[in-house]
Short mmCIF file of N, CA, C and O in Angstrom, two decimals:
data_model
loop_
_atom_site.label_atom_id
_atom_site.label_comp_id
_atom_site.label_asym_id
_atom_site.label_seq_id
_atom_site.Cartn_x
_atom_site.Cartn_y
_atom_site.Cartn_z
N UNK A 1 11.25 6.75 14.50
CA UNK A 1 10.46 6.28 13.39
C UNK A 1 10.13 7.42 12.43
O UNK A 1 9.77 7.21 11.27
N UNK A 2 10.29 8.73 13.01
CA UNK A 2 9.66 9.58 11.99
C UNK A 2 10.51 10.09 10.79
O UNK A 2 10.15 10.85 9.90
N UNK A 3 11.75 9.48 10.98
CA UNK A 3 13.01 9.56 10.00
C UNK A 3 12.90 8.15 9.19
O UNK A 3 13.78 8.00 8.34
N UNK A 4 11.79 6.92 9.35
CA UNK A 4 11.66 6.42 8.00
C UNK A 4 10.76 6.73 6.99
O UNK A 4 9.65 7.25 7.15
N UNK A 5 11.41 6.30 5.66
CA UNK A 5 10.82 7.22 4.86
C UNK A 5 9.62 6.01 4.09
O UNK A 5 9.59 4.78 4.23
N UNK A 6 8.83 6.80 3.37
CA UNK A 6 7.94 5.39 3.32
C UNK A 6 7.97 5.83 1.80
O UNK A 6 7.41 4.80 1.42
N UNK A 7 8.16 6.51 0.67
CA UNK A 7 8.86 6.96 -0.51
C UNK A 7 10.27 6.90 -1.06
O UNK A 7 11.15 7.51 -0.44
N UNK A 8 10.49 6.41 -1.85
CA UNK A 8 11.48 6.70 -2.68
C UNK A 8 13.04 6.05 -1.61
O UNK A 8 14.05 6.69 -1.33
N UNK A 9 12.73 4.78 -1.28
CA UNK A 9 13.44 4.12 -0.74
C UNK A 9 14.52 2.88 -1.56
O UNK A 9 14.25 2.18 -2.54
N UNK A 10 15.71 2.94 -0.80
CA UNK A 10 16.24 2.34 -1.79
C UNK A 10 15.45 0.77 -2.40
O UNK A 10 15.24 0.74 -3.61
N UNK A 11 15.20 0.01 -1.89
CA UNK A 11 14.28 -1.09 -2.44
C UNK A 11 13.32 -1.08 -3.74
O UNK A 11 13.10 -1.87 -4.67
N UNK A 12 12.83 0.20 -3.35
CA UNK A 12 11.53 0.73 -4.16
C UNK A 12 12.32 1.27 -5.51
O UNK A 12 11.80 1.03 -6.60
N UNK A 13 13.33 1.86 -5.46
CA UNK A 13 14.18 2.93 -6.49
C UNK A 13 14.50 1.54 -7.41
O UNK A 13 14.54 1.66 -8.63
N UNK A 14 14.75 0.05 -6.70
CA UNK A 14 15.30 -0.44 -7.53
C UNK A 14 14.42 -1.36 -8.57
O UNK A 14 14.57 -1.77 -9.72
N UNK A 15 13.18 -1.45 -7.30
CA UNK A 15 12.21 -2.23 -8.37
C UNK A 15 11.65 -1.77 -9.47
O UNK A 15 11.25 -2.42 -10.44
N UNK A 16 11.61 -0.11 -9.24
CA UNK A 16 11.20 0.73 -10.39
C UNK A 16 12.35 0.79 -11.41
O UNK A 16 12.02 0.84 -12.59
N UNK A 17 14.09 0.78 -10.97
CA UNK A 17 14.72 0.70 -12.18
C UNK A 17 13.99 -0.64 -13.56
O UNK A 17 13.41 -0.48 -14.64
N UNK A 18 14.36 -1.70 -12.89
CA UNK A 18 13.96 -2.94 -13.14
C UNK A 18 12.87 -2.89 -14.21
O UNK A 18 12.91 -3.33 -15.36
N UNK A 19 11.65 -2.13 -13.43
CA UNK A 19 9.98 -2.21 -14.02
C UNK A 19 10.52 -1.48 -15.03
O UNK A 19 10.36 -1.92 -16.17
N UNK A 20 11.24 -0.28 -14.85
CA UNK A 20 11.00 1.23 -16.43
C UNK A 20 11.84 -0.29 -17.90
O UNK A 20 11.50 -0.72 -19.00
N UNK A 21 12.98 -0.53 -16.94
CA UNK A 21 13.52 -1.94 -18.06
C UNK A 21 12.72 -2.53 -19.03
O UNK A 21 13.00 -2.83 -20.20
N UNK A 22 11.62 -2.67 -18.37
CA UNK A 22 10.97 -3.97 -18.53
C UNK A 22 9.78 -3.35 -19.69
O UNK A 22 9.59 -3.75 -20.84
N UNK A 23 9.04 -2.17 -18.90
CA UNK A 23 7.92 -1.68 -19.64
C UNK A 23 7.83 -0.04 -19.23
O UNK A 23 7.37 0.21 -18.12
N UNK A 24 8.25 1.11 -20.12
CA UNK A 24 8.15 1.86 -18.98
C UNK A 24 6.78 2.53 -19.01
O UNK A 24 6.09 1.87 -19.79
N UNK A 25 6.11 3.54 -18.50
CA UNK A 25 5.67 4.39 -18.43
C UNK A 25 4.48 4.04 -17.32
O UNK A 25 3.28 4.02 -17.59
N UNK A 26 5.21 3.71 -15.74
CA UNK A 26 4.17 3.44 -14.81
C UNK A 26 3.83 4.65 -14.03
O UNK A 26 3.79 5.64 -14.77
N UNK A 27 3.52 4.96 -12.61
CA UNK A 27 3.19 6.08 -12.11
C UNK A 27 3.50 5.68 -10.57
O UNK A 27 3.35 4.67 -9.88
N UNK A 28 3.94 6.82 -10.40
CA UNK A 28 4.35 6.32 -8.68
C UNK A 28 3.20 7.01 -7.79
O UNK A 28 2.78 8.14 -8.02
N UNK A 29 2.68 6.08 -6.64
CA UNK A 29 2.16 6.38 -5.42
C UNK A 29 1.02 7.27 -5.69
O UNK A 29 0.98 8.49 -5.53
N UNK A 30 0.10 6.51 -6.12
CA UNK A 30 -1.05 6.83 -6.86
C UNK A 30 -1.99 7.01 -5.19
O UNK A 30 -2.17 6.00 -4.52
N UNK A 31 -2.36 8.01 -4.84
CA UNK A 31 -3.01 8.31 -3.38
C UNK A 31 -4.40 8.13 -3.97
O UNK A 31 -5.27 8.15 -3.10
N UNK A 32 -4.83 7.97 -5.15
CA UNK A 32 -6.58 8.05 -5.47
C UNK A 32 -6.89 6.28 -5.03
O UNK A 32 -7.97 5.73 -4.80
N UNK A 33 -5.54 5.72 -5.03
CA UNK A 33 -5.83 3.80 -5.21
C UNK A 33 -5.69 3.64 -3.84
O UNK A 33 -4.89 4.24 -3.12
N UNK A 34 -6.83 2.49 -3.39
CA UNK A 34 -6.31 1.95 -1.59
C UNK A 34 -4.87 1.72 -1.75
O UNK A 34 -4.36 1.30 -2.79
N UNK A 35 -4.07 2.08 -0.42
CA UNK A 35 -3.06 2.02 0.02
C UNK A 35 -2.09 2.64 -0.72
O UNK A 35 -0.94 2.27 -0.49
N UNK A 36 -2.30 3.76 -1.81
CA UNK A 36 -1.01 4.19 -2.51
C UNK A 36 -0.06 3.16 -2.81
O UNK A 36 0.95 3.13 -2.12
N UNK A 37 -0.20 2.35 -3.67
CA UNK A 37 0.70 1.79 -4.27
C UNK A 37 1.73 2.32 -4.93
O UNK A 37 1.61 3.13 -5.85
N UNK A 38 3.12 1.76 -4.36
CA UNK A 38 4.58 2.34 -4.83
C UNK A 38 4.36 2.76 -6.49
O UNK A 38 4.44 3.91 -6.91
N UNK A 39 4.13 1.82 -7.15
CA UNK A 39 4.17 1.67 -8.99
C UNK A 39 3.13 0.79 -9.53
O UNK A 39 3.03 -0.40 -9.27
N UNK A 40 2.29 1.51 -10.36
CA UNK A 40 1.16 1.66 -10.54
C UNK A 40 1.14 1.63 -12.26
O UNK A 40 1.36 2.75 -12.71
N UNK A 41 0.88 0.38 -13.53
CA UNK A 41 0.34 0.85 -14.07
C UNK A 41 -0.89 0.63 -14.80
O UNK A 41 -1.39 -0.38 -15.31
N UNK A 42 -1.31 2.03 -14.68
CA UNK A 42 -3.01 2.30 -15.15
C UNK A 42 -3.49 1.11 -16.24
O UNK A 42 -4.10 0.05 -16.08
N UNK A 43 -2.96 1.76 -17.41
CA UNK A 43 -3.86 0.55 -18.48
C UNK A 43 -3.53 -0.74 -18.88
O UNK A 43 -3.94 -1.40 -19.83
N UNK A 44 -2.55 -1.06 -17.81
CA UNK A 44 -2.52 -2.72 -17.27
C UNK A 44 -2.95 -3.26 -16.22
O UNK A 44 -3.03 -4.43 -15.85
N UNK A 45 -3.49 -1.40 -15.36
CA UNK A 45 -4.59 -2.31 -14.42
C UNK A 45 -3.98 -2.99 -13.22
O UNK A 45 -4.59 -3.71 -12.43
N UNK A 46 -2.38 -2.59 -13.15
CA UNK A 46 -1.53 -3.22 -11.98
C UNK A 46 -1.01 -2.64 -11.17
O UNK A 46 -0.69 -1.47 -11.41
N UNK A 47 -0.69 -3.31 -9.70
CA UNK A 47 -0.45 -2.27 -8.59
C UNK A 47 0.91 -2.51 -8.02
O UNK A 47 0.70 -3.54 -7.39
N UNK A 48 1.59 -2.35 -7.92
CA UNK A 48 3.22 -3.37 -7.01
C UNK A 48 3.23 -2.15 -6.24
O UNK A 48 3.09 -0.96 -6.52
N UNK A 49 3.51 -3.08 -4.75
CA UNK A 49 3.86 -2.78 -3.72
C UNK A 49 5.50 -3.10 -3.13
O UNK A 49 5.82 -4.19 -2.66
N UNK A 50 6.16 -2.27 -3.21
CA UNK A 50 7.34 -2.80 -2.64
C UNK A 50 7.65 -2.64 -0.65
O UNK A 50 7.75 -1.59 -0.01
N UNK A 51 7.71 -3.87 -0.19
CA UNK A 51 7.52 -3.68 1.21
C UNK A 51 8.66 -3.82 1.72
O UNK A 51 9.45 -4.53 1.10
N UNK A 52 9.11 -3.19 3.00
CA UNK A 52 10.22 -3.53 3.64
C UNK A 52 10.25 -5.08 4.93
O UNK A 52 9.49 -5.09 5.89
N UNK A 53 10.81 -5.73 4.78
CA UNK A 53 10.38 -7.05 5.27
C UNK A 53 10.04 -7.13 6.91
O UNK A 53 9.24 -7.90 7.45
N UNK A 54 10.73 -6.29 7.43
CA UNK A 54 10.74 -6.06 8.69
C UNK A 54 9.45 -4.93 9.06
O UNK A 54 9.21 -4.78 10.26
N UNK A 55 8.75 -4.25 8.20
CA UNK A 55 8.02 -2.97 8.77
C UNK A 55 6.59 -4.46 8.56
O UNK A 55 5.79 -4.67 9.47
N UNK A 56 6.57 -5.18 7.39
CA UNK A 56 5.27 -6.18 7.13
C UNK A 56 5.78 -7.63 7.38
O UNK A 56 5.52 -8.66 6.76
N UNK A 57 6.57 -7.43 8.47
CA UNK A 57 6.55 -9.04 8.80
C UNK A 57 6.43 -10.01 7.99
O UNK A 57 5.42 -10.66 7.71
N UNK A 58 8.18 -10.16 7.36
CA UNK A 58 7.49 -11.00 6.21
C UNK A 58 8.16 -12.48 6.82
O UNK A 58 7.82 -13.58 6.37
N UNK A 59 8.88 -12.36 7.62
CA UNK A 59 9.68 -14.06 7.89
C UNK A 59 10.86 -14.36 7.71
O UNK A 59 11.26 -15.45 8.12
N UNK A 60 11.86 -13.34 6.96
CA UNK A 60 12.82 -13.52 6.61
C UNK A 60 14.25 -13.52 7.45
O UNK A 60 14.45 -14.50 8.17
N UNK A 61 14.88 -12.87 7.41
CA UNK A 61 16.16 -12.83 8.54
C UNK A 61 15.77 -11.19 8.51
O UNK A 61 15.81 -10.59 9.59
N UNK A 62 15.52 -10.67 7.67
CA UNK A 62 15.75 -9.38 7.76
C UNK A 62 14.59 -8.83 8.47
O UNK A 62 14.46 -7.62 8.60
N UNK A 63 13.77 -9.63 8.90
CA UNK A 63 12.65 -9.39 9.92
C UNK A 63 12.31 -9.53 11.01
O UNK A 63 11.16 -9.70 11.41
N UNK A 64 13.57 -9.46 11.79
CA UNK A 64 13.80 -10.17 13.38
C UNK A 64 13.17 -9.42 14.01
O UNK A 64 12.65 -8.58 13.28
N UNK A 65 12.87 -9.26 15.34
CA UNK A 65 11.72 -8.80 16.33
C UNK A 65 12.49 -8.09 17.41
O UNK A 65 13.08 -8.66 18.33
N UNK A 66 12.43 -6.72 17.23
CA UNK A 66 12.90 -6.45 18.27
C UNK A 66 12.87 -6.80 19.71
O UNK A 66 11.98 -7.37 20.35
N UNK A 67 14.47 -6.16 20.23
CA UNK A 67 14.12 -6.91 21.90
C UNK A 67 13.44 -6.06 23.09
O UNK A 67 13.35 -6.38 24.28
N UNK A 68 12.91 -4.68 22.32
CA UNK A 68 12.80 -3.97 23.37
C UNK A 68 11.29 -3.92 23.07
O UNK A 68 10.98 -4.26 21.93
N UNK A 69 10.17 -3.52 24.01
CA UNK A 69 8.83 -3.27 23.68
C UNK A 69 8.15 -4.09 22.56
O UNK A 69 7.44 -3.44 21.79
N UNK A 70 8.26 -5.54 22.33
CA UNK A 70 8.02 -6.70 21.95
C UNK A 70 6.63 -6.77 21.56
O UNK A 70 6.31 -7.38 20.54
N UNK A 71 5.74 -6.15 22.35
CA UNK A 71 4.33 -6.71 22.24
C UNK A 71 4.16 -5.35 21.32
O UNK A 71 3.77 -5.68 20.20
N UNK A 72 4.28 -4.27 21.42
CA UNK A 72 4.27 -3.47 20.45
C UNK A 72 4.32 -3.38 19.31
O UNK A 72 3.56 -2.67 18.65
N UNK A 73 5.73 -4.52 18.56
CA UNK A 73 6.06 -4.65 17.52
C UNK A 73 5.11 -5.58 17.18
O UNK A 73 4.36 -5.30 16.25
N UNK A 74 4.97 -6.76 17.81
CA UNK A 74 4.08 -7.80 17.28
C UNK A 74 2.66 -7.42 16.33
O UNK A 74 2.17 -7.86 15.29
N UNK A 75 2.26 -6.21 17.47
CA UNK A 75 0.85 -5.59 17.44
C UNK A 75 0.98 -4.54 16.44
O UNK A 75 -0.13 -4.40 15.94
N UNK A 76 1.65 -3.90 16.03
CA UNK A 76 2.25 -2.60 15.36
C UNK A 76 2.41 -3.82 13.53
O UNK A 76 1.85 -3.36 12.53
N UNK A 77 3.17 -5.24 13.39
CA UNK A 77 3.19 -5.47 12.68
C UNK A 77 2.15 -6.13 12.12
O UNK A 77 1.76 -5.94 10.97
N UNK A 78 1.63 -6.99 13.00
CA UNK A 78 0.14 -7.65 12.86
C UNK A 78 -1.04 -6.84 12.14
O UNK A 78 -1.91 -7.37 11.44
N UNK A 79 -0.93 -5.25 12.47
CA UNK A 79 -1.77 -4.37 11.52
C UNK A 79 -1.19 -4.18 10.65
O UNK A 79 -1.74 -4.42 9.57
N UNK A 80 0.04 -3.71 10.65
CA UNK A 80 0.49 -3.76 9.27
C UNK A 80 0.02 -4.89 8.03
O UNK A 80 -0.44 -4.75 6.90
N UNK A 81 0.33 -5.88 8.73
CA UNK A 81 -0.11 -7.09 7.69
C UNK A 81 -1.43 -7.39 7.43
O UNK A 81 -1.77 -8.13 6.50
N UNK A 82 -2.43 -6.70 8.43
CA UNK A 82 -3.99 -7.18 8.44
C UNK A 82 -4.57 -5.71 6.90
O UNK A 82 -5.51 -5.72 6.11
N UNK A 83 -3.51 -4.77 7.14
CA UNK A 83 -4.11 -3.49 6.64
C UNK A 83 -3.33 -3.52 5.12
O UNK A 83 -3.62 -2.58 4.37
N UNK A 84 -2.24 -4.67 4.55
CA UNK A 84 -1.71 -5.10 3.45
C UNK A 84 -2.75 -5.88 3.16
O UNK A 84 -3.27 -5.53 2.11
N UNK A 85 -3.27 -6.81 3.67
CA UNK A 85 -4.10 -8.07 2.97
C UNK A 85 -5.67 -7.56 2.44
O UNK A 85 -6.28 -8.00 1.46
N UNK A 86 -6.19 -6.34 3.56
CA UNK A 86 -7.12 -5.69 2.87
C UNK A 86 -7.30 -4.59 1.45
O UNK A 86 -8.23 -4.34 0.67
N UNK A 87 -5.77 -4.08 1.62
CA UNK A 87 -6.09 -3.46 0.66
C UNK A 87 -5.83 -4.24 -0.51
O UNK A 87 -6.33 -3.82 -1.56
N UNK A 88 -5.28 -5.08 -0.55
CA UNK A 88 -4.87 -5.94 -1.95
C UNK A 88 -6.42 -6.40 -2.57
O UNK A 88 -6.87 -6.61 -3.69
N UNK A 89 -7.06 -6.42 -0.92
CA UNK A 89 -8.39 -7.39 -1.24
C UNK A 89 -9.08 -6.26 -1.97
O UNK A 89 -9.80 -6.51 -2.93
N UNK A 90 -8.88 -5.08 -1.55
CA UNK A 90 -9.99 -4.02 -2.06
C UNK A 90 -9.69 -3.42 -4.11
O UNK A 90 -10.37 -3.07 -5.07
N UNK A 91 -8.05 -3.67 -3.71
CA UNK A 91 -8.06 -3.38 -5.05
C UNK A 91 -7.83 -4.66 -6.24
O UNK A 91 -7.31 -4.57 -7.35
N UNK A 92 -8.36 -5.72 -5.63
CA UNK A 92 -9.00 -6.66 -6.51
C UNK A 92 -10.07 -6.23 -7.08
O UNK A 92 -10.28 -5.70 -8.17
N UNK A 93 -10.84 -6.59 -6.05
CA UNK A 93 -12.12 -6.49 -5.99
C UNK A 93 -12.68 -5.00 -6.99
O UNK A 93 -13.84 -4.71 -7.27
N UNK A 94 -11.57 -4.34 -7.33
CA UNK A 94 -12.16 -3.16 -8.31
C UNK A 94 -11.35 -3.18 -9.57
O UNK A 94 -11.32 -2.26 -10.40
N UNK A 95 -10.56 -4.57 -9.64
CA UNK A 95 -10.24 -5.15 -10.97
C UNK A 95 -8.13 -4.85 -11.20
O UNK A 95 -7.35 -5.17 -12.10
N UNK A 96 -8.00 -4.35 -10.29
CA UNK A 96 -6.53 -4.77 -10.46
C UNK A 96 -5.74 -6.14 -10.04
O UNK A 96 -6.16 -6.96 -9.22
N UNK A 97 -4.52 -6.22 -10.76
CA UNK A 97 -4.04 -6.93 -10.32
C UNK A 97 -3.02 -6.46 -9.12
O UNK A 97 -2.47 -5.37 -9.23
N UNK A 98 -2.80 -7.26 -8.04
CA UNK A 98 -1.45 -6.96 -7.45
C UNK A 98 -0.49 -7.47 -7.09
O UNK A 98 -0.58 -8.67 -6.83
N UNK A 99 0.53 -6.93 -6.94
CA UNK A 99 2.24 -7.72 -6.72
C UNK A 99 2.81 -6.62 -6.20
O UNK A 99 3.13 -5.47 -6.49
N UNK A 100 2.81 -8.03 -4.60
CA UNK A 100 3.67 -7.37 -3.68
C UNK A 100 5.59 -7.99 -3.76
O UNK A 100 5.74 -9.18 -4.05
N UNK A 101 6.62 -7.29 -3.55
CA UNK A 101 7.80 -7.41 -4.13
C UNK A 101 8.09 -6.84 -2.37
O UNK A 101 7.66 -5.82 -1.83
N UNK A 102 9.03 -7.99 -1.75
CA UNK A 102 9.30 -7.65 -0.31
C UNK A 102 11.17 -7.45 -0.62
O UNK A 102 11.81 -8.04 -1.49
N UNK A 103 11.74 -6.42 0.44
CA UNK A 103 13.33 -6.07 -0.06
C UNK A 103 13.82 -7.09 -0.21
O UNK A 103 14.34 -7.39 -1.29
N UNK A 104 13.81 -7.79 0.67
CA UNK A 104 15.05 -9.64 0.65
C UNK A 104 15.02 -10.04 -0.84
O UNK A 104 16.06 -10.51 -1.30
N UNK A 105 13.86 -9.91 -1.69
CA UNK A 105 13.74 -10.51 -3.37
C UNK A 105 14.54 -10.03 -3.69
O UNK A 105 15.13 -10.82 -4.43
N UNK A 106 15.10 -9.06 -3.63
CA UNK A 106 16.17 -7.96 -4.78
C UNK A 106 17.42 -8.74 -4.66
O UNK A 106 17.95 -9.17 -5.68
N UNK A 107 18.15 -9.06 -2.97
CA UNK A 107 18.57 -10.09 -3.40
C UNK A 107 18.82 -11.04 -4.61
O UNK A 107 19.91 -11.37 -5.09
N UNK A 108 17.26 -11.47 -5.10
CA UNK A 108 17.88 -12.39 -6.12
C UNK A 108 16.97 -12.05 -7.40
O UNK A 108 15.91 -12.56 -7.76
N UNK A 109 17.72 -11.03 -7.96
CA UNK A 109 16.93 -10.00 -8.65
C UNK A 109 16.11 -10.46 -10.12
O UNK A 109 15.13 -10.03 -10.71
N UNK A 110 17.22 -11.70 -10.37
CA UNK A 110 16.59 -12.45 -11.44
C UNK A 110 14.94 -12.71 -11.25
O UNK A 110 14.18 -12.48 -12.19
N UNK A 111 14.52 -13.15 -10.11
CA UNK A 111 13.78 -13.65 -9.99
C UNK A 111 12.42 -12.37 -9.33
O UNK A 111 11.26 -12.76 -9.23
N UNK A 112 12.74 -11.15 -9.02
CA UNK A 112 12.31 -9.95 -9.49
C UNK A 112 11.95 -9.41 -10.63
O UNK A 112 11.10 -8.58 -10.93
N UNK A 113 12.77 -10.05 -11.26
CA UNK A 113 12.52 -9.03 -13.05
C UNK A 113 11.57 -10.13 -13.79
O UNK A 113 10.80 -9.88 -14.72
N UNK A 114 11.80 -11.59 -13.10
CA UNK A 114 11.07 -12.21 -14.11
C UNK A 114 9.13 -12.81 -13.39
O UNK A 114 8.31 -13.51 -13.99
N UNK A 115 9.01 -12.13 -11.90
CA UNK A 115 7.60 -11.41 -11.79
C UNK A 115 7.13 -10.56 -12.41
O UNK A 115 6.06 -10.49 -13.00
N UNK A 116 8.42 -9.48 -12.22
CA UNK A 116 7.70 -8.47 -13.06
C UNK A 116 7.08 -8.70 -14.36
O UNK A 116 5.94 -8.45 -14.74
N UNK A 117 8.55 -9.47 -15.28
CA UNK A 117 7.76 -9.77 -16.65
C UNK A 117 6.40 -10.38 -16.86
O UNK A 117 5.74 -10.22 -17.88
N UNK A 118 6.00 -11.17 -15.75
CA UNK A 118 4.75 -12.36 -15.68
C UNK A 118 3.57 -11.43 -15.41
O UNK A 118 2.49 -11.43 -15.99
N UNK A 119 4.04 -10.52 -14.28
CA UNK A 119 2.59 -9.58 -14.31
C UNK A 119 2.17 -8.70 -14.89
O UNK A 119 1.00 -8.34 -14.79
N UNK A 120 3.53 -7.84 -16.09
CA UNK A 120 3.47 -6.93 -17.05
C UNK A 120 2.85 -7.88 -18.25
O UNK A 120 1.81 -7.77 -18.92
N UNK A 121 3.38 -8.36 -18.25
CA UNK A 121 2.56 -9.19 -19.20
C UNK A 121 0.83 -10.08 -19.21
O UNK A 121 0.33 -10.75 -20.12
N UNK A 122 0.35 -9.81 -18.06
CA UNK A 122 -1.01 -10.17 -17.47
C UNK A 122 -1.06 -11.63 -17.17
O UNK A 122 -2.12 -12.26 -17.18
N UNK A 123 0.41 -12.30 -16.84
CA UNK A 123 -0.20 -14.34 -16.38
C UNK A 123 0.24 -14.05 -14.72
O UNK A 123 1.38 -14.24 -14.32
N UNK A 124 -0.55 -13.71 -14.10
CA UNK A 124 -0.14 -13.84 -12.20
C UNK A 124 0.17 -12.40 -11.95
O UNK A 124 0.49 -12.02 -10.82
#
């Protein structure tokens, strides 16, 4: 595990191509905001998180469960997801918006770029 990288991953590289597209001048991995959010921008007040589907259990195929040490993963992902839902909650609650963007979306990237546009633009 200590060879994954939790920066500048391909997923993340692409949602940021996408975002600079779209609007540029965001900020990466802002450590002053709960949870360091991947791309961050300030005077829109928005946070995107790009997650890997399998590290936050998202449901997908690309999130299967390992077969070895099972209860581990369960428990290992279960915080993961308890410690995503708080911080989203925390950086509401101090007036951002947030959007989380899980890898499997890129997949269907159309539909990536046109969140992005909805939240760069302030509707969701």
């Amino acid at each position: 595990m200590r060879a994954v990288k939790s920066r500048d991953t391909g997923p993340e590289r692409a949602v940021r191509k996408l975002a600079w597209s779209i609007a540029p001048g965001y900020r990466l991995n802002r450590r002053d905001l709960p949870g360091t959010p991947d791309i961050v921008y300030v005077s829109r007040r928005l946070a995107i998180f790009v997650h890997g589907c399998f590290w936050h259990g998202h449901g997908c195929a690309r999130s299967t469960e390992p077969k070895t040490n099972r209860a581990f993963w369960r428990d290992k992902i279960a915080r993961n997801r308890a410690r995503d839902a708080r911080v989203a909650a925390k950086l509401r609650r101090a007036g951002w918006r947030v959007v989380t963007i899980h890898e499997c979306a890129l997949d269907r990237s159309a539909s990536v770029e046109a969140k992005l546009r909805r939240a760069l633009a302030g509707v969701g």
